[in-house]
Amino acid sequence: MRNSWSITNSIKDVIGGKDMTIKKNGELAPDRFNNSAGSILFNHGYATVPNDVYFNPTTGGFTVMSWMKWFEFSGAQRLFEFGNEWPFDQVFVAVGNKGRFYFVVYDNDIRYASGSTIELVLNQWFHIAVTIGSNTMKFYMN
């Protein structure tokens, strides 16, 4: 594991020292167990982590996991995104209007995509894991 962000009154990377910073329309809020400042509440906002190589698709895959709760589905809401400007070398996971996840990797002008068939429920906590490796993209929920 290269990085793990723990949210307990701040957003610290407990492994790699790459602390997350809320950049726009976000605040620490109660988590799924009602622990104060144990999650991040975004209102069309985002957070950033320092630039680094978080995975190398030619030598190995990666997994991103998180607990999440959605209050509305409006357009393509990104869970995470990184890379160079679209459409070159970009990776993102998003939720569409109907509450379904999709995972997209752009490698230069080649697009690789996968979508879930499970619809999320508003105002309910769920666990998601997205993984890529060995030419495979997978979603895991709950």
Tab-separated table of N, CA and C in Angstrom:
chain	number	residue	atom	x	y	z
A	1	MET	N	0.845	-1.164	0.000
A	1	MET	CA	0.000	0.000	0.000
A	1	MET	C	0.900	1.240	0.000
A	2	ARG	N	0.631	2.149	-0.928
A	2	ARG	CA	1.430	3.366	-1.046
A	2	ARG	C	0.887	4.513	-0.215
A	3	ASN	N	-0.450	4.637	-0.171
A	3	ASN	CA	-1.062	5.761	0.513
A	3	ASN	C	-2.349	5.319	1.190
A	4	SER	N	-2.679	5.946	2.309
A	4	SER	CA	-3.940	5.708	3.000
A	4	SER	C	-4.307	6.993	3.733
A	5	TRP	N	-5.433	7.590	3.324
A	5	TRP	CA	-5.851	8.850	3.927
A	5	TRP	C	-6.847	8.581	5.036
A	6	SER	N	-6.486	8.966	6.226
A	6	SER	CA	-7.338	8.813	7.397
A	6	SER	C	-7.976	10.166	7.698
A	7	ILE	N	-9.288	10.158	7.926
A	7	ILE	CA	-9.993	11.412	8.190
A	7	ILE	C	-10.424	11.420	9.646
A	8	THR	N	-9.658	12.100	10.473
A	8	THR	CA	-9.972	12.283	11.888
A	8	THR	C	-9.534	13.691	12.265
A	9	ASN	N	-10.410	14.644	12.060
A	9	ASN	CA	-10.163	16.071	12.305
A	9	ASN	C	-9.170	16.697	11.336
A	10	SER	N	-8.569	15.910	10.458
A	10	SER	CA	-7.712	16.388	9.375
A	10	SER	C	-7.655	15.258	8.351
A	11	ILE	N	-6.956	15.470	7.247
A	11	ILE	CA	-6.892	14.459	6.189
A	11	ILE	C	-5.423	14.126	5.946
A	12	LYS	N	-4.917	13.215	6.727
A	12	LYS	CA	-3.502	12.865	6.687
A	12	LYS	C	-3.288	11.540	5.967
A	13	ASP	N	-2.237	11.481	5.162
A	13	ASP	CA	-1.797	10.232	4.546
A	13	ASP	C	-0.929	9.528	5.579
A	14	VAL	N	-1.431	8.444	6.161
A	14	VAL	CA	-0.730	7.788	7.254
A	14	VAL	C	0.422	6.906	6.791
A	15	ILE	N	0.591	6.744	5.476
A	15	ILE	CA	1.685	5.917	4.954
A	15	ILE	C	2.707	6.748	4.190
A	16	GLY	N	2.257	7.494	3.189
A	16	GLY	CA	3.180	8.157	2.278
A	16	GLY	C	3.420	9.631	2.532
A	17	GLY	N	2.726	10.229	3.514
A	17	GLY	CA	2.943	11.642	3.819
A	17	GLY	C	2.385	12.602	2.789
A	18	LYS	N	1.464	12.153	1.936
A	18	LYS	CA	0.861	13.000	0.901
A	18	LYS	C	-0.514	13.469	1.382
A	19	ASP	N	-0.535	14.411	2.301
A	19	ASP	CA	-1.780	14.854	2.927
A	19	ASP	C	-2.728	15.492	1.923
A	20	MET	N	-4.019	15.215	2.092
A	20	MET	CA	-5.072	15.738	1.226
A	20	MET	C	-5.467	17.136	1.698
A	21	THR	N	-5.822	17.990	0.742
A	21	THR	CA	-6.256	19.350	1.050
A	21	THR	C	-7.599	19.611	0.384
A	22	ILE	N	-8.584	20.061	1.173
A	22	ILE	CA	-9.873	20.453	0.604
A	22	ILE	C	-9.674	21.771	-0.115
A	23	LYS	N	-9.981	21.806	-1.412
A	23	LYS	CA	-9.750	22.998	-2.223
A	23	LYS	C	-11.015	23.820	-2.445
A	24	LYS	N	-12.180	23.165	-2.541
A	24	LYS	CA	-13.386	23.908	-2.887
A	24	LYS	C	-14.615	23.209	-2.304
A	25	ASN	N	-15.468	23.977	-1.632
A	25	ASN	CA	-16.791	23.539	-1.173
A	25	ASN	C	-16.780	22.205	-0.445
A	26	GLY	N	-15.880	22.054	0.499
A	26	GLY	CA	-15.831	20.839	1.300
A	26	GLY	C	-15.542	21.175	2.748
A	27	GLU	N	-16.017	20.305	3.644
A	27	GLU	CA	-15.759	20.497	5.064
A	27	GLU	C	-15.777	19.148	5.762
A	28	LEU	N	-15.087	19.071	6.884
A	28	LEU	CA	-15.126	17.852	7.668
A	28	LEU	C	-16.509	17.739	8.306
A	29	ALA	N	-17.053	16.507	8.346
A	29	ALA	CA	-18.418	16.269	8.818
A	29	ALA	C	-18.481	14.913	9.521
A	30	PRO	N	-19.590	14.609	10.206
A	30	PRO	CA	-19.719	13.301	10.865
A	30	PRO	C	-19.657	12.161	9.849
A	31	ASP	N	-19.049	11.038	10.265
A	31	ASP	CA	-18.959	9.869	9.391
A	31	ASP	C	-20.146	8.940	9.606
A	32	ARG	N	-20.082	7.744	9.030
A	32	ARG	CA	-21.206	6.805	9.085
A	32	ARG	C	-21.486	6.297	10.496
A	33	PHE	N	-20.523	6.444	11.428
A	33	PHE	CA	-20.729	6.068	12.826
A	33	PHE	C	-21.029	7.286	13.694
A	34	ASN	N	-21.230	8.435	13.038
A	34	ASN	CA	-21.511	9.715	13.688
A	34	ASN	C	-20.331	10.260	14.489
A	35	ASN	N	-19.106	9.837	14.123
A	35	ASN	CA	-17.910	10.429	14.717
A	35	ASN	C	-17.717	11.805	14.099
A	36	SER	N	-17.566	12.818	14.923
A	36	SER	CA	-17.411	14.167	14.381
A	36	SER	C	-16.125	14.268	13.573
A	37	ALA	N	-16.165	15.033	12.486
A	37	ALA	CA	-15.008	15.282	11.619
A	37	ALA	C	-14.358	13.982	11.138
A	38	GLY	N	-15.177	12.958	10.848
A	38	GLY	CA	-14.655	11.685	10.377
A	38	GLY	C	-14.895	11.444	8.896
A	39	SER	N	-15.461	12.431	8.196
A	39	SER	CA	-15.673	12.314	6.752
A	39	SER	C	-15.573	13.704	6.136
A	40	ILE	N	-15.627	13.746	4.817
A	40	ILE	CA	-15.615	15.030	4.108
A	40	ILE	C	-16.961	15.192	3.421
A	41	LEU	N	-17.617	16.323	3.634
A	41	LEU	CA	-18.878	16.641	2.976
A	41	LEU	C	-18.575	17.654	1.876
A	42	PHE	N	-18.842	17.274	0.619
A	42	PHE	CA	-18.610	18.161	-0.513
A	42	PHE	C	-19.942	18.648	-1.070
A	43	ASN	N	-20.003	19.897	-1.463
A	43	ASN	CA	-21.144	20.451	-2.186
A	43	ASN	C	-20.593	20.964	-3.512
A	44	HIS	N	-20.491	20.069	-4.482
A	44	HIS	CA	-19.883	20.377	-5.786
A	44	HIS	C	-18.450	20.869	-5.603
A	45	GLY	N	-17.741	20.253	-4.685
A	45	GLY	CA	-16.372	20.653	-4.390
A	45	GLY	C	-15.393	19.533	-4.645
A	46	TYR	N	-14.162	19.738	-4.189
A	46	TYR	CA	-13.128	18.733	-4.400
A	46	TYR	C	-11.965	18.946	-3.449
A	47	ALA	N	-11.136	17.908	-3.348
A	47	ALA	CA	-9.899	17.959	-2.575
A	47	ALA	C	-8.767	17.501	-3.487
A	48	THR	N	-7.556	17.847	-3.127
A	48	THR	CA	-6.389	17.446	-3.920
A	48	THR	C	-5.358	16.751	-3.037
A	49	VAL	N	-4.499	15.980	-3.683
A	49	VAL	CA	-3.327	15.405	-3.032
A	49	VAL	C	-2.117	15.870	-3.831
A	50	PRO	N	-0.927	15.877	-3.221
A	50	PRO	CA	0.262	16.326	-3.947
A	50	PRO	C	0.527	15.487	-5.192
A	51	ASN	N	1.125	16.111	-6.200
A	51	ASN	CA	1.508	15.386	-7.415
A	51	ASN	C	2.489	14.275	-7.066
A	52	ASP	N	2.263	13.120	-7.656
A	52	ASP	CA	3.134	11.968	-7.451
A	52	ASP	C	2.705	10.891	-8.430
A	53	VAL	N	3.463	9.826	-8.522
A	53	VAL	CA	3.061	8.663	-9.303
A	53	VAL	C	2.389	7.714	-8.317
A	54	TYR	N	1.058	7.643	-8.371
A	54	TYR	CA	0.312	6.815	-7.438
A	54	TYR	C	0.131	5.395	-7.947
A	55	PHE	N	0.326	5.171	-9.218
A	55	PHE	CA	0.330	3.824	-9.774
A	55	PHE	C	1.002	3.885	-11.133
A	56	ASN	N	1.463	2.731	-11.570
A	56	ASN	CA	2.072	2.617	-12.886
A	56	ASN	C	1.348	1.492	-13.613
A	57	PRO	N	0.501	1.820	-14.594
A	57	PRO	CA	-0.303	0.788	-15.250
A	57	PRO	C	0.511	-0.257	-16.005
A	58	THR	N	1.770	0.032	-16.316
A	58	THR	CA	2.565	-0.959	-17.043
A	58	THR	C	3.230	-1.960	-16.105
A	59	THR	N	3.403	-1.618	-14.839
A	59	THR	CA	4.067	-2.532	-13.902
A	59	THR	C	3.149	-3.051	-12.813
A	60	GLY	N	1.958	-2.526	-12.698
A	60	GLY	CA	1.047	-3.001	-11.663
A	60	GLY	C	-0.213	-2.168	-11.643
A	61	GLY	N	-1.215	-2.654	-10.968
A	61	GLY	CA	-2.492	-1.970	-10.916
A	61	GLY	C	-2.625	-1.104	-9.685
A	62	PHE	N	-3.868	-0.718	-9.426
A	62	PHE	CA	-4.145	0.066	-8.235
A	62	PHE	C	-5.576	-0.187	-7.801
A	63	THR	N	-5.856	0.155	-6.559
A	63	THR	CA	-7.194	0.062	-5.999
A	63	THR	C	-7.474	1.336	-5.227
A	64	VAL	N	-8.682	1.858	-5.386
A	64	VAL	CA	-9.153	3.005	-4.615
A	64	VAL	C	-10.390	2.540	-3.871
A	65	MET	N	-10.423	2.765	-2.544
A	65	MET	CA	-11.567	2.365	-1.724
A	65	MET	C	-12.042	3.556	-0.897
A	66	SER	N	-13.344	3.591	-0.642
A	66	SER	CA	-13.883	4.671	0.167
A	66	SER	C	-15.285	4.331	0.642
A	67	TRP	N	-15.683	4.899	1.769
A	67	TRP	CA	-17.080	4.919	2.194
A	67	TRP	C	-17.673	6.188	1.631
A	68	MET	N	-18.908	6.120	1.080
A	68	MET	CA	-19.526	7.285	0.449
A	68	MET	C	-21.013	7.330	0.732
A	69	LYS	N	-21.544	8.533	0.613
A	69	LYS	CA	-22.983	8.752	0.770
A	69	LYS	C	-23.362	9.879	-0.184
A	70	TRP	N	-24.342	9.645	-1.056
A	70	TRP	CA	-24.769	10.631	-2.039
A	70	TRP	C	-26.094	11.252	-1.614
A	71	PHE	N	-26.208	12.564	-1.781
A	71	PHE	CA	-27.435	13.280	-1.448
A	71	PHE	C	-28.268	13.601	-2.677
A	72	GLU	N	-27.634	13.588	-3.867
A	72	GLU	CA	-28.345	13.802	-5.130
A	72	GLU	C	-27.493	13.260	-6.274
A	73	PHE	N	-28.155	12.906	-7.362
A	73	PHE	CA	-27.446	12.522	-8.580
A	73	PHE	C	-27.708	13.617	-9.601
A	74	SER	N	-26.660	14.314	-9.994
A	74	SER	CA	-26.822	15.398	-10.964
A	74	SER	C	-25.602	15.434	-11.879
A	75	GLY	N	-25.778	14.963	-13.076
A	75	GLY	CA	-24.672	14.954	-14.031
A	75	GLY	C	-23.624	13.928	-13.660
A	76	ALA	N	-22.464	14.083	-14.190
A	76	ALA	CA	-21.343	13.185	-13.917
A	76	ALA	C	-20.573	13.712	-12.715
A	77	GLN	N	-20.768	13.109	-11.561
A	77	GLN	CA	-20.085	13.523	-10.343
A	77	GLN	C	-18.896	12.613	-10.123
A	78	ARG	N	-17.714	13.196	-10.139
A	78	ARG	CA	-16.485	12.414	-10.046
A	78	ARG	C	-16.166	12.064	-8.594
A	79	LEU	N	-15.804	10.799	-8.375
A	79	LEU	CA	-15.331	10.371	-7.063
A	79	LEU	C	-13.855	10.665	-6.931
A	80	PHE	N	-13.106	10.358	-7.982
A	80	PHE	CA	-11.708	10.751	-8.046
A	80	PHE	C	-11.309	10.871	-9.498
A	81	GLU	N	-10.279	11.663	-9.714
A	81	GLU	CA	-9.776	11.896	-11.059
A	81	GLU	C	-8.312	12.284	-10.942
A	82	PHE	N	-7.494	11.740	-11.816
A	82	PHE	CA	-6.110	12.187	-11.858
A	82	PHE	C	-5.540	11.941	-13.238
A	83	GLY	N	-4.452	12.614	-13.522
A	83	GLY	CA	-3.789	12.469	-14.805
A	83	GLY	C	-3.511	13.811	-15.442
A	84	ASN	N	-3.171	13.754	-16.714
A	84	ASN	CA	-2.930	14.958	-17.509
A	84	ASN	C	-4.241	15.357	-18.162
A	85	GLU	N	-4.404	16.489	-18.655
A	85	GLU	CA	-5.668	16.973	-19.219
A	85	GLU	C	-6.345	15.980	-20.154
A	86	TRP	N	-7.711	15.944	-20.110
A	86	TRP	CA	-8.506	15.088	-20.989
A	86	TRP	C	-8.193	15.432	-22.429
A	87	PRO	N	-8.128	14.478	-23.320
A	87	PRO	CA	-8.357	13.046	-23.164
A	87	PRO	C	-7.081	12.239	-23.006
A	88	PHE	N	-6.013	12.841	-22.589
A	88	PHE	CA	-4.740	12.138	-22.567
A	88	PHE	C	-4.364	11.718	-21.154
A	89	ASP	N	-4.096	10.426	-20.970
A	89	ASP	CA	-3.589	9.892	-19.709
A	89	ASP	C	-4.412	10.356	-18.513
A	90	GLN	N	-5.687	10.064	-18.533
A	90	GLN	CA	-6.584	10.461	-17.463
A	90	GLN	C	-7.296	9.229	-16.914
A	91	VAL	N	-7.516	9.208	-15.608
A	91	VAL	CA	-8.232	8.127	-14.942
A	91	VAL	C	-9.295	8.768	-14.063
A	92	PHE	N	-10.536	8.270	-14.142
A	92	PHE	CA	-11.548	8.774	-13.214
A	92	PHE	C	-12.649	7.758	-12.969
A	93	VAL	N	-13.272	7.895	-11.813
A	93	VAL	CA	-14.461	7.142	-11.442
A	93	VAL	C	-15.533	8.173	-11.143
A	94	ALA	N	-16.727	7.960	-11.686
A	94	ALA	CA	-17.806	8.932	-11.520
A	94	ALA	C	-19.126	8.203	-11.294
A	95	VAL	N	-20.128	8.973	-10.870
A	95	VAL	CA	-21.496	8.484	-10.742
A	95	VAL	C	-22.345	9.328	-11.677
A	96	GLY	N	-23.153	8.673	-12.502
A	96	GLY	CA	-24.004	9.374	-13.454
A	96	GLY	C	-25.367	9.729	-12.876
A	97	ASN	N	-26.227	10.296	-13.720
A	97	ASN	CA	-27.554	10.757	-13.310
A	97	ASN	C	-28.415	9.679	-12.658
A	98	LYS	N	-28.248	8.434	-13.060
A	98	LYS	CA	-29.090	7.351	-12.533
A	98	LYS	C	-28.456	6.656	-11.342
A	99	GLY	N	-27.356	7.208	-10.824
A	99	GLY	CA	-26.727	6.620	-9.649
A	99	GLY	C	-25.918	5.378	-9.914
A	100	ARG	N	-25.355	5.269	-11.106
A	100	ARG	CA	-24.498	4.133	-11.447
A	100	ARG	C	-23.057	4.604	-11.625
A	101	PHE	N	-22.122	3.791	-11.110
A	101	PHE	CA	-20.704	4.098	-11.246
A	101	PHE	C	-20.203	3.793	-12.637
A	102	TYR	N	-19.233	4.548	-13.072
A	102	TYR	CA	-18.462	4.161	-14.243
A	102	TYR	C	-17.010	4.547	-14.036
A	103	PHE	N	-16.134	3.799	-14.682
A	103	PHE	CA	-14.698	3.883	-14.499
A	103	PHE	C	-14.092	4.061	-15.878
A	104	VAL	N	-13.282	5.100	-16.069
A	104	VAL	CA	-12.726	5.405	-17.389
A	104	VAL	C	-11.218	5.634	-17.274
A	105	VAL	N	-10.490	5.047	-18.194
A	105	VAL	CA	-9.050	5.283	-18.317
A	105	VAL	C	-8.786	5.712	-19.747
A	106	TYR	N	-8.148	6.868	-19.902
A	106	TYR	CA	-7.687	7.316	-21.215
A	106	TYR	C	-6.185	7.101	-21.267
A	107	ASP	N	-5.726	6.374	-22.264
A	107	ASP	CA	-4.304	6.169	-22.500
A	107	ASP	C	-4.020	6.790	-23.860
A	108	ASN	N	-3.516	8.008	-23.836
A	108	ASN	CA	-3.423	8.840	-25.029
A	108	ASN	C	-4.830	8.985	-25.605
A	109	ASP	N	-5.089	8.576	-26.812
A	109	ASP	CA	-6.433	8.751	-27.366
A	109	ASP	C	-7.274	7.474	-27.314
A	110	ILE	N	-6.801	6.453	-26.588
A	110	ILE	CA	-7.563	5.208	-26.437
A	110	ILE	C	-8.344	5.263	-25.125
A	111	ARG	N	-9.646	4.987	-25.202
A	111	ARG	CA	-10.521	5.049	-24.027
A	111	ARG	C	-10.895	3.633	-23.590
A	112	TYR	N	-10.669	3.343	-22.312
A	112	TYR	CA	-11.091	2.082	-21.713
A	112	TYR	C	-12.147	2.435	-20.672
A	113	ALA	N	-13.295	1.763	-20.686
A	113	ALA	CA	-14.369	2.120	-19.759
A	113	ALA	C	-15.090	0.878	-19.269
A	114	SER	N	-15.623	0.999	-18.065
A	114	SER	CA	-16.425	-0.057	-17.473
A	114	SER	C	-17.499	0.611	-16.626
A	115	GLY	N	-18.681	0.038	-16.611
A	115	GLY	CA	-19.770	0.617	-15.830
A	115	GLY	C	-20.431	-0.414	-14.946
A	116	SER	N	-20.998	0.039	-13.833
A	116	SER	CA	-21.699	-0.867	-12.936
A	116	SER	C	-23.163	-0.983	-13.339
A	117	THR	N	-23.785	-2.063	-12.958
A	117	THR	CA	-25.211	-2.253	-13.211
A	117	THR	C	-26.033	-1.969	-11.963
A	118	ILE	N	-25.376	-1.753	-10.839
A	118	ILE	CA	-26.061	-1.518	-9.572
A	118	ILE	C	-26.325	-0.025	-9.408
A	119	GLU	N	-27.566	0.322	-9.074
A	119	GLU	CA	-27.913	1.718	-8.805
A	119	GLU	C	-27.752	2.008	-7.324
A	120	LEU	N	-27.124	3.131	-7.022
A	120	LEU	CA	-26.940	3.549	-5.639
A	120	LEU	C	-28.243	4.079	-5.064
A	121	VAL	N	-28.335	4.081	-3.757
A	121	VAL	CA	-29.494	4.623	-3.056
A	121	VAL	C	-29.068	5.943	-2.409
A	122	LEU	N	-29.838	6.985	-2.630
A	122	LEU	CA	-29.525	8.281	-2.029
A	122	LEU	C	-29.613	8.212	-0.506
A	123	ASN	N	-28.781	9.021	0.146
A	123	ASN	CA	-28.775	9.184	1.603
A	123	ASN	C	-28.456	7.891	2.356
A	124	GLN	N	-27.710	7.004	1.732
A	124	GLN	CA	-27.317	5.745	2.370
A	124	GLN	C	-25.813	5.562	2.217
A	125	TRP	N	-25.114	5.200	3.295
A	125	TRP	CA	-23.673	4.938	3.225
A	125	TRP	C	-23.428	3.621	2.500
A	126	PHE	N	-22.371	3.572	1.709
A	126	PHE	CA	-21.952	2.341	1.052
A	126	PHE	C	-20.445	2.368	0.885
A	127	HIS	N	-19.856	1.203	0.740
A	127	HIS	CA	-18.414	1.077	0.544
A	127	HIS	C	-18.172	0.736	-0.916
A	128	ILE	N	-17.210	1.409	-1.521
A	128	ILE	CA	-16.858	1.144	-2.914
A	128	ILE	C	-15.361	0.869	-2.994
A	129	ALA	N	-15.013	-0.056	-3.873
A	129	ALA	CA	-13.621	-0.296	-4.229
A	129	ALA	C	-13.577	-0.408	-5.750
A	130	VAL	N	-12.632	0.268	-6.349
A	130	VAL	CA	-12.424	0.228	-7.792
A	130	VAL	C	-10.988	-0.213	-8.002
A	131	THR	N	-10.804	-1.204	-8.866
A	131	THR	CA	-9.458	-1.721	-9.072
A	131	THR	C	-9.178	-1.903	-10.560
A	132	ILE	N	-7.925	-1.734	-10.923
A	132	ILE	CA	-7.485	-1.985	-12.284
A	132	ILE	C	-6.170	-2.745	-12.203
A	133	GLY	N	-6.021	-3.734	-13.066
A	133	GLY	CA	-4.801	-4.532	-13.107
A	133	GLY	C	-5.008	-5.727	-14.011
A	134	SER	N	-3.955	-6.246	-14.579
A	134	SER	CA	-4.021	-7.404	-15.479
A	134	SER	C	-5.087	-7.229	-16.546
A	135	ASN	N	-5.143	-6.043	-17.148
A	135	ASN	CA	-6.100	-5.730	-18.213
A	135	ASN	C	-7.555	-5.883	-17.782
A	136	THR	N	-7.847	-5.660	-16.497
A	136	THR	CA	-9.195	-5.813	-15.961
A	136	THR	C	-9.554	-4.620	-15.092
A	137	MET	N	-10.797	-4.125	-15.231
A	137	MET	CA	-11.353	-3.101	-14.354
A	137	MET	C	-12.478	-3.750	-13.565
A	138	LYS	N	-12.520	-3.529	-12.252
A	138	LYS	CA	-13.574	-4.129	-11.439
A	138	LYS	C	-14.116	-3.126	-10.430
A	139	PHE	N	-15.426	-3.252	-10.144
A	139	PHE	CA	-16.091	-2.506	-9.094
A	139	PHE	C	-16.472	-3.470	-7.985
A	140	TYR	N	-16.358	-3.010	-6.761
A	140	TYR	CA	-16.859	-3.774	-5.619
A	140	TYR	C	-17.686	-2.802	-4.773
A	141	MET	N	-18.857	-3.240	-4.352
A	141	MET	CA	-19.671	-2.399	-3.479
A	141	MET	C	-20.151	-3.224	-2.291
A	142	ASN	N	-20.068	-2.552	-1.129
A	142	ASN	CA	-20.503	-3.134	0.138
A	142	ASN	C	-19.845	-4.486	0.357
